Short mmCIF file of C-alpha atoms in Angstrom, two decimals:
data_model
loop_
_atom_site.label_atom_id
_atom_site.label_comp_id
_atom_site.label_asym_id
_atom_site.label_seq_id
_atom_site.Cartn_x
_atom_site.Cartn_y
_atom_site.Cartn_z
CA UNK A 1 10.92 -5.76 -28.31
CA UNK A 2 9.12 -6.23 -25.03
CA UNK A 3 7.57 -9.59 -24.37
CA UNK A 4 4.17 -10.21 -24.12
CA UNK A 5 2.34 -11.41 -20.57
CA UNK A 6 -0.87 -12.51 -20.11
CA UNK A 7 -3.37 -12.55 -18.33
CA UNK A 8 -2.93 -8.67 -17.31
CA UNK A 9 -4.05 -9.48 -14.29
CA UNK A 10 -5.93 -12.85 -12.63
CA UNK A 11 -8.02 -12.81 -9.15
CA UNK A 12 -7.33 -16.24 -6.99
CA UNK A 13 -8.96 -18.07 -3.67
CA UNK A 14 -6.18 -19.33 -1.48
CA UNK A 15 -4.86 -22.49 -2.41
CA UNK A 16 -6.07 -22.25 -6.06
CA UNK A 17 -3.80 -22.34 -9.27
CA UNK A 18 -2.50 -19.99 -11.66
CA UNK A 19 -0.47 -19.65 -14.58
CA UNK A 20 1.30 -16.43 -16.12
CA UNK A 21 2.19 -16.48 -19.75
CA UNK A 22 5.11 -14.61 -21.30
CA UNK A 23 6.07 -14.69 -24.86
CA UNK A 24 8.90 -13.30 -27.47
CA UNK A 25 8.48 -12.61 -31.05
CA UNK A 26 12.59 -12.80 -30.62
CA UNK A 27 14.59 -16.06 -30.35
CA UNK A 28 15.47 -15.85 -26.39
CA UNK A 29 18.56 -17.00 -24.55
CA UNK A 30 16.98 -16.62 -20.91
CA UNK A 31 13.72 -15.66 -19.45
CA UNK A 32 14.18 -14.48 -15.83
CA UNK A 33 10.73 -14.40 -13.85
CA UNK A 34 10.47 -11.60 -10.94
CA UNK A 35 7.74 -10.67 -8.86
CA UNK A 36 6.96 -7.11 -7.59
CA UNK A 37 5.33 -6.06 -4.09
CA UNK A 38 3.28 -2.49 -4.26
CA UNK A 39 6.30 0.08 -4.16
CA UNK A 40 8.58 -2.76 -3.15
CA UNK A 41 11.50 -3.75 -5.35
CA UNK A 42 11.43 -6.50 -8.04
CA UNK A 43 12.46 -9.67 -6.59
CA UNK A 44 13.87 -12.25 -8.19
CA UNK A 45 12.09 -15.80 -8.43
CA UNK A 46 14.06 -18.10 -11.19
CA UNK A 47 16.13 -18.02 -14.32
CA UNK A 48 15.56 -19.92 -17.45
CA UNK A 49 18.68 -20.81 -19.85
CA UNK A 50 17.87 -21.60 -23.50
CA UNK A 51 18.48 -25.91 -23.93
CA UNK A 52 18.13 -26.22 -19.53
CA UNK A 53 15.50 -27.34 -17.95
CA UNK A 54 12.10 -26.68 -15.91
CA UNK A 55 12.77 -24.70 -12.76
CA UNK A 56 10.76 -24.25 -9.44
CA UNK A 57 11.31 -24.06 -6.01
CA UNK A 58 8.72 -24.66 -3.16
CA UNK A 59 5.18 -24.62 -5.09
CA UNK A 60 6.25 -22.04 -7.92
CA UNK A 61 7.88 -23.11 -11.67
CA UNK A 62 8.44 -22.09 -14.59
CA UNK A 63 9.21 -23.51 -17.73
CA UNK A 64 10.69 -22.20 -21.16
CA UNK A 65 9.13 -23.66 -24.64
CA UNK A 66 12.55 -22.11 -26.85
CA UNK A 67 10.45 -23.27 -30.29
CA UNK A 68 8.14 -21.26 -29.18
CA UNK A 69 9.65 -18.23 -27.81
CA UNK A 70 7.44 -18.73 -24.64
CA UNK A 71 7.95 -19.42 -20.70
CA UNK A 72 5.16 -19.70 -18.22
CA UNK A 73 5.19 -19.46 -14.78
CA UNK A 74 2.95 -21.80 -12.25
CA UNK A 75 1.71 -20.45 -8.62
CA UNK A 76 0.16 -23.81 -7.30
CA UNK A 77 -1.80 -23.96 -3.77
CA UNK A 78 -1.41 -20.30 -4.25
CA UNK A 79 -0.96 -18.22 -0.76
CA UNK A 80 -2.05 -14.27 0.24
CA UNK A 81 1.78 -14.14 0.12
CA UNK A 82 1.96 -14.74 -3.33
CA UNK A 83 0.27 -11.62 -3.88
CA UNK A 84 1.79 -8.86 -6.28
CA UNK A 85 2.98 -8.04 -10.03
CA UNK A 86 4.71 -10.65 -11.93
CA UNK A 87 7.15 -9.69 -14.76
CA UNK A 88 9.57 -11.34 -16.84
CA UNK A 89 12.24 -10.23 -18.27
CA UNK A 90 13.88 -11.62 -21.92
CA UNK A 91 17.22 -11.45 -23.03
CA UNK A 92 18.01 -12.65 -26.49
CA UNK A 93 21.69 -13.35 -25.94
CA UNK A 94 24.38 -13.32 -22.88
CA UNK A 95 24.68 -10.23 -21.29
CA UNK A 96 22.00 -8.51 -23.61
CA UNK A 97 20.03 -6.02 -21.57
CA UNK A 98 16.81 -7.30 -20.33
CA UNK A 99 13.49 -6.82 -21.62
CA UNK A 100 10.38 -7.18 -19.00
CA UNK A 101 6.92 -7.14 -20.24
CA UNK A 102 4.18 -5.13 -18.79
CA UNK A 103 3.54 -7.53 -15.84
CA UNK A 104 1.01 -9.52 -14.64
CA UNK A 105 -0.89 -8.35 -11.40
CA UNK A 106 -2.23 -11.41 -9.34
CA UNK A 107 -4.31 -11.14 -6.11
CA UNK A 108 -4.93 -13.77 -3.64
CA UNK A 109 -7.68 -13.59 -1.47
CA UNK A 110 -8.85 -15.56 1.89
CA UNK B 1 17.29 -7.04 1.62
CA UNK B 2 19.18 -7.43 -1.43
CA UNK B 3 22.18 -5.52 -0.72
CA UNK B 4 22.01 -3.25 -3.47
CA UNK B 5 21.22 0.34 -1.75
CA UNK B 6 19.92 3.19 -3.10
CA UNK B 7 19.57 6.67 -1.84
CA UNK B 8 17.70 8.90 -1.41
CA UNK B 9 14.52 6.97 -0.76
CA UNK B 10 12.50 10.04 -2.06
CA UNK B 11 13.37 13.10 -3.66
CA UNK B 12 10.55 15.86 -4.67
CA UNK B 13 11.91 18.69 -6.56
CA UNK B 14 10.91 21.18 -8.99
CA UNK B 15 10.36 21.18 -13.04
CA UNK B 16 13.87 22.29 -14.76
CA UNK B 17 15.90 20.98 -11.58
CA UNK B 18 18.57 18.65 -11.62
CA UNK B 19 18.79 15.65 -9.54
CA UNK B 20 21.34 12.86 -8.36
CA UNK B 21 20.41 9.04 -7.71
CA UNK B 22 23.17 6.79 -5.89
CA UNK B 23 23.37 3.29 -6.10
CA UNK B 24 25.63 0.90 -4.14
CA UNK B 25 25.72 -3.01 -5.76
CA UNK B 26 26.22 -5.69 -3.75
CA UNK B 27 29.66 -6.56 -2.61
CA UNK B 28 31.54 -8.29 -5.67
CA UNK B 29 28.71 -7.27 -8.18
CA UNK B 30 30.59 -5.53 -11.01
CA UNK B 31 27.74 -4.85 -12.68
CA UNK B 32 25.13 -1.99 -12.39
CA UNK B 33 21.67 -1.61 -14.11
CA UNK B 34 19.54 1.33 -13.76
CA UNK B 35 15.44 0.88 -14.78
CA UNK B 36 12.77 3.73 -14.46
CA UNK B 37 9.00 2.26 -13.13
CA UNK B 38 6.51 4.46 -13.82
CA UNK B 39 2.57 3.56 -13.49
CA UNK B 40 1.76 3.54 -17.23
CA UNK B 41 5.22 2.16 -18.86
CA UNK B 42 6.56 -0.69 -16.78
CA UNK B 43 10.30 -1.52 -16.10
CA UNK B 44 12.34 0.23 -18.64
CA UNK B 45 15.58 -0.33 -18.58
CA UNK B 46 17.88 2.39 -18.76
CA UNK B 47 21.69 1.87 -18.93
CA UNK B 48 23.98 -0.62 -17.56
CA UNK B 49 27.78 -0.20 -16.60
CA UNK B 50 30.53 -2.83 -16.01
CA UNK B 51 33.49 -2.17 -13.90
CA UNK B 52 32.96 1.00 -14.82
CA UNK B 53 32.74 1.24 -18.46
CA UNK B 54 28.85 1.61 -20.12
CA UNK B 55 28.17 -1.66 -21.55
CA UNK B 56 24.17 -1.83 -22.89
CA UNK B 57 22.05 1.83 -23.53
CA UNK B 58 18.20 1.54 -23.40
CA UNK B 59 15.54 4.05 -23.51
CA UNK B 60 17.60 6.59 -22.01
CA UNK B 61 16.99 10.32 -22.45
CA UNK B 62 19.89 12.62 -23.63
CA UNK B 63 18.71 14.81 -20.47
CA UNK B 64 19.75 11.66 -18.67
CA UNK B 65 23.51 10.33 -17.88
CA UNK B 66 24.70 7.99 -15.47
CA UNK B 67 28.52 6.82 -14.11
CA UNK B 68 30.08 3.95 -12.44
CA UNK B 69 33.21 4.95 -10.07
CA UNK B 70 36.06 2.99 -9.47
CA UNK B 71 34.76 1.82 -5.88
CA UNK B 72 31.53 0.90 -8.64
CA UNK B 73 28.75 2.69 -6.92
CA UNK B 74 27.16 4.29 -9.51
CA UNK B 75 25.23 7.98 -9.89
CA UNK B 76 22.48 8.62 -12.18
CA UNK B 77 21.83 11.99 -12.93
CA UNK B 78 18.45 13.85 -14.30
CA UNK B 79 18.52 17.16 -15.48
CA UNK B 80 16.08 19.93 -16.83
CA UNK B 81 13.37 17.40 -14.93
CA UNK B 82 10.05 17.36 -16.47
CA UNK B 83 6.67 16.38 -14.84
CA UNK B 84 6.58 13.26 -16.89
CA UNK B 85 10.11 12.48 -15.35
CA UNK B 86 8.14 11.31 -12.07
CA UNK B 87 8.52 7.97 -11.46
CA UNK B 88 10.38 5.06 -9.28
CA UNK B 89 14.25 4.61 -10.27
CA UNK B 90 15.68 1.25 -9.39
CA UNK B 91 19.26 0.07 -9.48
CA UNK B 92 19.88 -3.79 -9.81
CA UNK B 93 23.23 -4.80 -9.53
CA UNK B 94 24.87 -8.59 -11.22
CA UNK B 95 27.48 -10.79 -10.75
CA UNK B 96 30.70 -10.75 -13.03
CA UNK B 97 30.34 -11.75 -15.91
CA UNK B 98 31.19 -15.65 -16.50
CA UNK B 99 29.11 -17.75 -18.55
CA UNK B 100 25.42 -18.39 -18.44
CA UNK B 101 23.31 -15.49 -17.49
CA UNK B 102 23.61 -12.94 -14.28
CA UNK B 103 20.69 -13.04 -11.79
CA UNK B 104 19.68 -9.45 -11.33
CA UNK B 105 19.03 -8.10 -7.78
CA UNK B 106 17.53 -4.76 -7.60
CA UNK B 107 18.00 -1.77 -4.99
CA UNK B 108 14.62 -0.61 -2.86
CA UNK B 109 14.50 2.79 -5.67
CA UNK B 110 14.23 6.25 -4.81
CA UNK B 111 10.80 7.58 -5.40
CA UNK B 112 11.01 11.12 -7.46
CA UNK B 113 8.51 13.49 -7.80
CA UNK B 114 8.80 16.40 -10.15
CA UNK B 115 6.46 19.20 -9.08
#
């Protein structure tokens, strides 16, 4: 069952914040966040284990509600770099294929 | 750059053709994954071999099969191509398996086009 992101798509300012929502009607093991240039490949940006903890690096993080089936991913003091399509991906057990929702365009602007 | 290559970059062929997509995973990946992009459906993943034995099935079409060689590059092939078959095909390539869960890293896709 694919997982659910929201918003489809969110317009920013430089330097303003964001968050992307992904959620599961299926108990999860991992969510794995990736983000997506315009005919670029998916690149990955974190993993998060079911019972671990919040995860970020520089000014993006993500964190994984397991109760809830949900993670969300935070872009703060967003940058025109951070511009593209933002999917996650689900798995609901080790080495279960992965799942990715519909993505979530975002757009940064000067 | 990933290290997971793909080729060819882009392929335009012809309605009832058959085509071949070749991935190479990253060095010590034993692991391959192959997803189709196209505008209106999202990732979808496809099929995934291990050391070269299938190990998950998706949404894959019976007009659709794929391999994974003993040097594990892998080949997905498309046959009897359709228009709708027109999309990006990526190949993302994992770690072996071990515990926890396997980062994916995907391949730069070849682009088809079925005229």
């Amino acid at each position: 069952q694919q997982p659910v992101q929201s918003p489809q798509a969110v317009i920013l300012r430089e330097g303003e914040d964001a968050v992307i929502n992904c959620s599961s009607s299926k108990a999860l093991y991992s969510v794995h966040w990736y983000r997506q240039k315009h005919g670029e490949a998916p690149v990955f940006l974190m993993i998060l284990l079911k019972g671990g903890e919040q995860k970020g690096h520089d000014k993006i993080s993500a964190s994984f509600n397991e109760k809830k089936q949900q993670s969300s991913l935070y872009l703060t003091a967003s940058q025109l770099s951070y511009s593209g399509t933002y999917f996650c991906g689900t798995e609901s057990g080790y080495g279960n294929k992965l799942v990715f929702g519909a993505g979530t365009i975002l757009r940064v602007k000067s | 750059d990933s290290g997971v290559t793909q080729t060819p970059k882009h392929l335009i062929t012809a309605t009832g053709q058959r085509v071949t997509l070749r991935c190479s995973p990253r060095s010590g990946d034993l692991s391959v994954y192959w997803y189709q992009q196209s505008l209106d459906q999202g990732l979808q993943f496809l099929i995934q071999y291990y050391n070269g034995e299938e190990r998950a099935k998706g949404n894959i079409l019976e007009r659709f099969s794929a391999q994974q060689f003993p040097d594990l590059h892998s080949e997905l092939n498309l046959s009897s191509l359709e228009l709708g078959d027109s999309a990006l095909y990526f190949c993302a390539s994992s770690p072996p398996l071990g515990g926890g869960t396997d980062t994916q890293y995907f391949g730069p896709g070849t682009r088809l086009t079925v005229l």
